[in-house]
Amino acid sequence: MDKKEYLQKILTQLEPIRDLAKWLKILVDEWNLGDDILDILINAVQWAINTTKSELDKQKLQKWLDALNKMKEMEEESKMQDEKDLEELDEMLENI
């Protein structure tokens, strides 16, 4: 599951709590948004979670957001490892 799919699920959970969530979900579904825009939307969702009055809703939504942040960290680690592997491969090719 990628960042976009997690964001869609979080927005689905926010729909009964926040009116804007429905429209943001349509935006995420219909437009090909880049990672930078998705990150902005994730920050907006974080704000919505923090301002939610229901403690139960806040806890449930926070779990989704935590999972999304973990996935983001894993993607970054994978990207760094890929770059390291490519550097090692370049060195090997230079030494042939």
Coordinates of N, CA, C and O in Angstrom, one line a residue:
M1 N 0.8 -1.2 0.0 CA 0.0 0.0 0.0 C 0.9 1.2 0.0 O 1.8 1.3 0.8
D2 N 0.6 2.1 -0.9 CA 1.5 3.3 -1.0 C 0.9 4.5 -0.2 O -0.2 4.4 0.4
K3 N 1.6 5.6 -0.3 CA 1.2 6.8 0.5 C -0.2 7.3 0.1 O -1.0 7.7 0.9
K4 N -0.5 7.2 -1.2 CA -1.8 7.7 -1.7 C -2.9 6.8 -1.2 O -3.9 7.4 -0.7
E5 N -2.7 5.5 -1.2 CA -3.8 4.6 -0.7 C -4.0 4.8 0.8 O -5.2 4.8 1.3
Y6 N -2.9 5.0 1.6 CA -3.1 5.3 3.0 C -3.9 6.6 3.2 O -4.7 6.7 4.1
L7 N -3.5 7.6 2.5 CA -4.1 8.9 2.6 C -5.6 8.8 2.3 O -6.5 9.3 3.0
Q8 N -6.0 8.0 1.3 CA -7.4 7.8 0.9 C -8.1 7.1 2.1 O -9.2 7.5 2.4
K9 N -7.5 6.1 2.7 CA -8.2 5.5 3.8 C -8.3 6.4 5.0 O -9.4 6.4 5.7
I10 N -7.3 7.2 5.3 CA -7.4 8.2 6.4 C -8.6 9.2 6.1 O -9.4 9.5 7.0
L11 N -8.6 9.7 4.9 CA -9.6 10.6 4.5 C -11.0 10.0 4.6 O -12.0 10.7 5.0
T12 N -11.1 8.8 4.3 CA -12.4 8.1 4.4 C -12.9 8.0 5.8 O -14.0 8.3 6.1
Q13 N -11.9 7.8 6.7 CA -12.2 7.7 8.2 C -12.6 9.1 8.7 O -13.4 9.3 9.6
L14 N -12.0 10.2 8.1 CA -12.3 11.5 8.5 C -13.6 12.1 8.0 O -14.1 13.1 8.5
E15 N -14.2 11.5 6.9 CA -15.4 12.0 6.3 C -16.5 12.4 7.2 O -17.1 13.4 7.2
P16 N -16.8 11.5 8.2 CA -17.9 11.8 9.1 C -17.6 12.9 10.1 O -18.5 13.5 10.7
I17 N -16.3 13.2 10.3 CA -15.9 14.1 11.3 C -15.6 15.5 10.6 O -15.9 16.5 11.2
R18 N -15.0 15.5 9.5 CA -14.6 16.7 8.8 C -15.2 16.8 7.4 O -15.0 15.9 6.6
D19 N -16.0 17.9 7.1 CA -16.6 18.0 5.8 C -15.6 18.1 4.7 O -15.9 17.6 3.6
L20 N -14.5 18.7 4.9 CA -13.5 18.9 3.8 C -12.9 17.6 3.4 O -12.3 17.4 2.3
A21 N -12.9 16.6 4.3 CA -12.2 15.3 4.0 C -12.8 14.6 2.7 O -12.0 14.1 1.9
K22 N -14.1 14.8 2.5 CA -14.7 14.2 1.3 C -14.1 14.8 0.0 O -13.8 14.1 -0.9
W23 N -13.9 16.1 0.0 CA -13.4 16.8 -1.1 C -11.9 16.5 -1.3 O -11.4 16.4 -2.4
L24 N -11.2 16.4 -0.2 CA -9.8 16.1 -0.3 C -9.6 14.7 -0.9 O -8.7 14.4 -1.7
K25 N -10.5 13.8 -0.5 CA -10.4 12.4 -1.0 C -10.6 12.4 -2.5 O -9.9 11.7 -3.2
I26 N -11.6 13.2 -3.0 CA -11.8 13.3 -4.4 C -10.6 13.8 -5.1 O -10.2 13.3 -6.2
L27 N -10.0 14.8 -4.6 CA -8.7 15.4 -5.1 C -7.7 14.3 -5.2 O -7.0 14.1 -6.2
V28 N -7.5 13.6 -4.1 CA -6.4 12.5 -4.1 C -6.8 11.4 -5.1 O -5.9 10.9 -5.8
D29 N -8.0 11.1 -5.2 CA -8.5 10.0 -6.1 C -8.3 10.4 -7.6 O -7.8 9.6 -8.4
E30 N -8.7 11.6 -7.9 CA -8.8 12.0 -9.3 C -7.5 12.6 -9.9 O -7.4 12.6 -11.1
W31 N -6.7 13.2 -9.1 CA -5.5 13.9 -9.6 C -4.3 13.0 -9.4 O -4.2 12.3 -8.4
N32 N -3.3 13.2 -10.2 CA -2.0 12.5 -10.1 C -1.1 13.4 -9.3 O -0.3 14.2 -9.8
L33 N -1.2 13.4 -8.0 CA -0.5 14.3 -7.1 C 0.9 13.7 -6.8 O 1.0 12.5 -6.6
G34 N 1.9 14.6 -6.7 CA 3.2 14.2 -6.4 C 3.4 14.0 -4.9 O 2.5 14.4 -4.1
D35 N 4.5 13.5 -4.5 CA 4.8 13.2 -3.1 C 4.8 14.5 -2.2 O 4.3 14.5 -1.1
D36 N 5.2 15.6 -2.8 CA 5.2 16.8 -2.0 C 3.8 17.3 -1.7 O 3.6 17.7 -0.6
I37 N 2.9 17.2 -2.6 CA 1.5 17.5 -2.4 C 0.9 16.6 -1.4 O 0.1 17.0 -0.5
L38 N 1.2 15.3 -1.6 CA 0.6 14.3 -0.6 C 1.1 14.6 0.8 O 0.4 14.4 1.8
D39 N 2.4 15.0 0.9 CA 2.9 15.3 2.2 C 2.2 16.5 2.8 O 1.9 16.5 4.0
I40 N 1.9 17.5 2.0 CA 1.1 18.7 2.5 C -0.3 18.2 3.0 O -0.8 18.6 4.0
L41 N -0.9 17.3 2.2 CA -2.2 16.8 2.6 C -2.1 16.0 3.9 O -3.0 16.1 4.8
I42 N -1.1 15.2 4.1 CA -0.9 14.5 5.3 C -0.7 15.4 6.5 O -1.3 15.1 7.5
N43 N 0.0 16.5 6.3 CA 0.1 17.5 7.4 C -1.3 18.1 7.7 O -1.6 18.4 8.9
A44 N -2.1 18.3 6.7 CA -3.4 18.8 6.9 C -4.3 17.8 7.7 O -5.1 18.2 8.6
V45 N -4.1 16.6 7.4 CA -4.8 15.5 8.1 C -4.4 15.5 9.5 O -5.2 15.3 10.4
Q46 N -3.1 15.6 9.7 CA -2.5 15.7 11.1 C -3.2 16.8 11.9 O -3.6 16.6 13.0
W47 N -3.3 17.9 11.3 CA -4.0 19.1 11.9 C -5.4 18.7 12.3 O -5.9 19.0 13.4
A48 N -6.1 18.1 11.3 CA -7.5 17.7 11.5 C -7.7 16.7 12.7 O -8.6 16.8 13.5
I49 N -6.7 15.8 12.8 CA -6.8 14.8 13.8 C -6.5 15.5 15.2 O -7.2 15.2 16.2
N50 N -5.6 16.4 15.2 CA -5.3 17.1 16.4 C -6.5 18.0 16.9 O -6.6 18.3 18.1
T51 N -7.3 18.5 16.0 CA -8.4 19.3 16.4 C -9.7 18.6 16.5 O -10.7 19.2 16.8
T52 N -9.7 17.3 16.3 CA -10.9 16.5 16.5 C -11.3 16.4 18.0 O -10.4 16.2 18.8
K53 N -12.5 16.6 18.2 CA -13.0 16.7 19.6 C -13.2 15.3 20.2 O -13.0 15.2 21.4
S54 N -13.6 14.4 19.5 CA -13.8 13.0 20.0 C -12.5 12.3 20.2 O -11.7 12.1 19.3
E55 N -12.2 11.9 21.4 CA -11.0 11.2 21.7 C -10.8 9.9 21.0 O -9.8 9.5 20.6
L56 N -12.0 9.2 20.9 CA -12.0 7.9 20.2 C -11.6 8.1 18.7 O -10.8 7.3 18.2
D57 N -12.2 9.0 18.1 CA -11.9 9.3 16.7 C -10.5 9.7 16.5 O -9.8 9.3 15.6
K58 N -10.0 10.5 17.4 CA -8.6 11.0 17.4 C -7.6 9.8 17.5 O -6.7 9.8 16.7
Q59 N -7.9 8.9 18.4 CA -7.0 7.8 18.5 C -7.0 6.9 17.3 O -6.0 6.4 16.8
K60 N -8.2 6.6 16.7 CA -8.3 5.8 15.6 C -7.6 6.4 14.4 O -6.8 5.7 13.7
L61 N -7.8 7.7 14.2 CA -7.2 8.3 13.0 C -5.7 8.5 13.2 O -4.9 8.4 12.3
Q62 N -5.2 8.6 14.5 CA -3.8 8.7 14.8 C -3.1 7.4 14.4 O -2.0 7.5 13.9
K63 N -3.7 6.3 14.6 CA -3.1 5.0 14.2 C -2.9 5.0 12.7 O -1.9 4.5 12.3
W64 N -3.8 5.4 11.9 CA -3.7 5.5 10.5 C -2.5 6.4 10.1 O -1.7 6.0 9.3
L65 N -2.4 7.5 10.8 CA -1.4 8.5 10.5 C 0.0 7.9 10.9 O 1.0 8.1 10.2
D66 N 0.0 7.2 12.0 CA 1.3 6.6 12.4 C 1.8 5.5 11.4 O 3.0 5.5 11.1
A67 N 0.8 4.8 10.9 CA 1.2 3.8 9.9 C 1.7 4.5 8.6 O 2.7 4.0 8.0
L68 N 1.1 5.6 8.2 CA 1.5 6.3 7.1 C 2.9 6.9 7.3 O 3.8 6.8 6.4
N69 N 3.2 7.4 8.5 CA 4.6 7.9 8.8 C 5.6 6.8 8.7 O 6.7 7.0 8.3
K70 N 5.2 5.6 9.3 CA 6.2 4.5 9.3 C 6.5 4.1 7.8 O 7.6 3.8 7.5
M71 N 5.4 4.1 7.0 CA 5.7 3.7 5.6 C 6.6 4.7 4.9 O 7.5 4.4 4.1
K72 N 6.4 6.0 5.3 CA 7.3 7.0 4.7 C 8.7 6.8 5.1 O 9.6 7.0 4.3
E73 N 8.9 6.5 6.4 CA 10.3 6.2 6.8 C 10.9 5.0 6.1 O 12.1 5.0 5.7
M74 N 10.1 4.0 5.9 CA 10.6 2.8 5.2 C 10.9 3.1 3.8 O 11.9 2.6 3.2
E75 N 10.1 3.9 3.1 CA 10.5 4.3 1.7 C 11.8 5.1 1.7 O 12.6 4.9 0.8
E76 N 12.0 6.0 2.6 CA 13.2 6.8 2.7 C 14.4 5.9 2.9 O 15.5 6.0 2.3
E77 N 14.3 4.9 3.8 CA 15.4 4.0 4.1 C 15.7 3.1 2.8 O 16.9 2.9 2.5
S78 N 14.7 2.7 2.1 CA 14.8 1.9 0.9 C 15.5 2.8 -0.2 O 16.4 2.2 -0.9
K79 N 15.1 4.0 -0.3 CA 15.8 4.9 -1.2 C 17.2 5.1 -0.9 O 18.1 5.0 -1.9
M80 N 17.6 5.3 0.3 CA 19.0 5.4 0.7 C 19.8 4.2 0.4 O 20.9 4.2 -0.1
Q81 N 19.2 3.0 0.7 CA 19.9 1.7 0.4 C 20.1 1.5 -1.1 O 21.1 1.1 -1.5
D82 N 19.1 1.9 -1.9 CA 19.2 1.8 -3.3 C 20.3 2.6 -3.8 O 21.1 2.2 -4.7
E83 N 20.4 3.9 -3.3 CA 21.5 4.8 -3.7 C 22.9 4.2 -3.3 O 23.8 4.2 -4.1
K84 N 23.0 3.6 -2.2 CA 24.2 3.0 -1.7 C 24.6 1.8 -2.6 O 25.7 1.6 -3.0
D85 N 23.6 1.0 -2.9 CA 23.8 -0.2 -3.8 C 24.3 0.3 -5.2 O 25.2 -0.4 -5.8
L86 N 23.7 1.3 -5.7 CA 24.1 1.9 -7.0 C 25.6 2.4 -7.0 O 26.3 2.2 -8.0
E87 N 25.9 3.0 -5.9 CA 27.3 3.5 -5.8 C 28.3 2.3 -5.8 O 29.3 2.4 -6.4
E88 N 28.0 1.3 -5.0 CA 28.8 0.1 -5.0 C 28.9 -0.6 -6.4 O 30.0 -1.0 -6.8
L89 N 27.8 -0.6 -7.1 CA 27.8 -1.2 -8.4 C 28.7 -0.4 -9.3 O 29.4 -0.9 -10.1
D90 N 28.6 1.0 -9.3 CA 29.4 1.8 -10.1 C 30.9 1.6 -9.8 O 31.7 1.5 -10.7
E91 N 31.3 1.4 -8.5 CA 32.7 1.2 -8.2 C 33.1 -0.2 -8.7 O 34.2 -0.3 -9.2
M92 N 32.3 -1.2 -8.7 CA 32.6 -2.5 -9.2 C 32.8 -2.4 -10.7 O 33.8 -3.0 -11.3
L93 N 32.0 -1.6 -11.4 CA 32.1 -1.5 -12.9 C 33.4 -0.7 -13.2 O 34.0 -1.0 -14.3
E94 N 33.8 0.2 -12.4 CA 35.0 1.0 -12.7 C 36.2 0.2 -12.5 O 37.2 0.4 -13.2
N95 N 36.2 -0.8 -11.7 CA 37.3 -1.7 -11.4 C 37.4 -2.9 -12.3 O 38.4 -3.6 -12.2
I96 N 36.6 -3.0 -13.3 CA 36.6 -4.1 -14.2 C 37.6 -3.8 -15.3 O 37.8 -2.8 -15.8

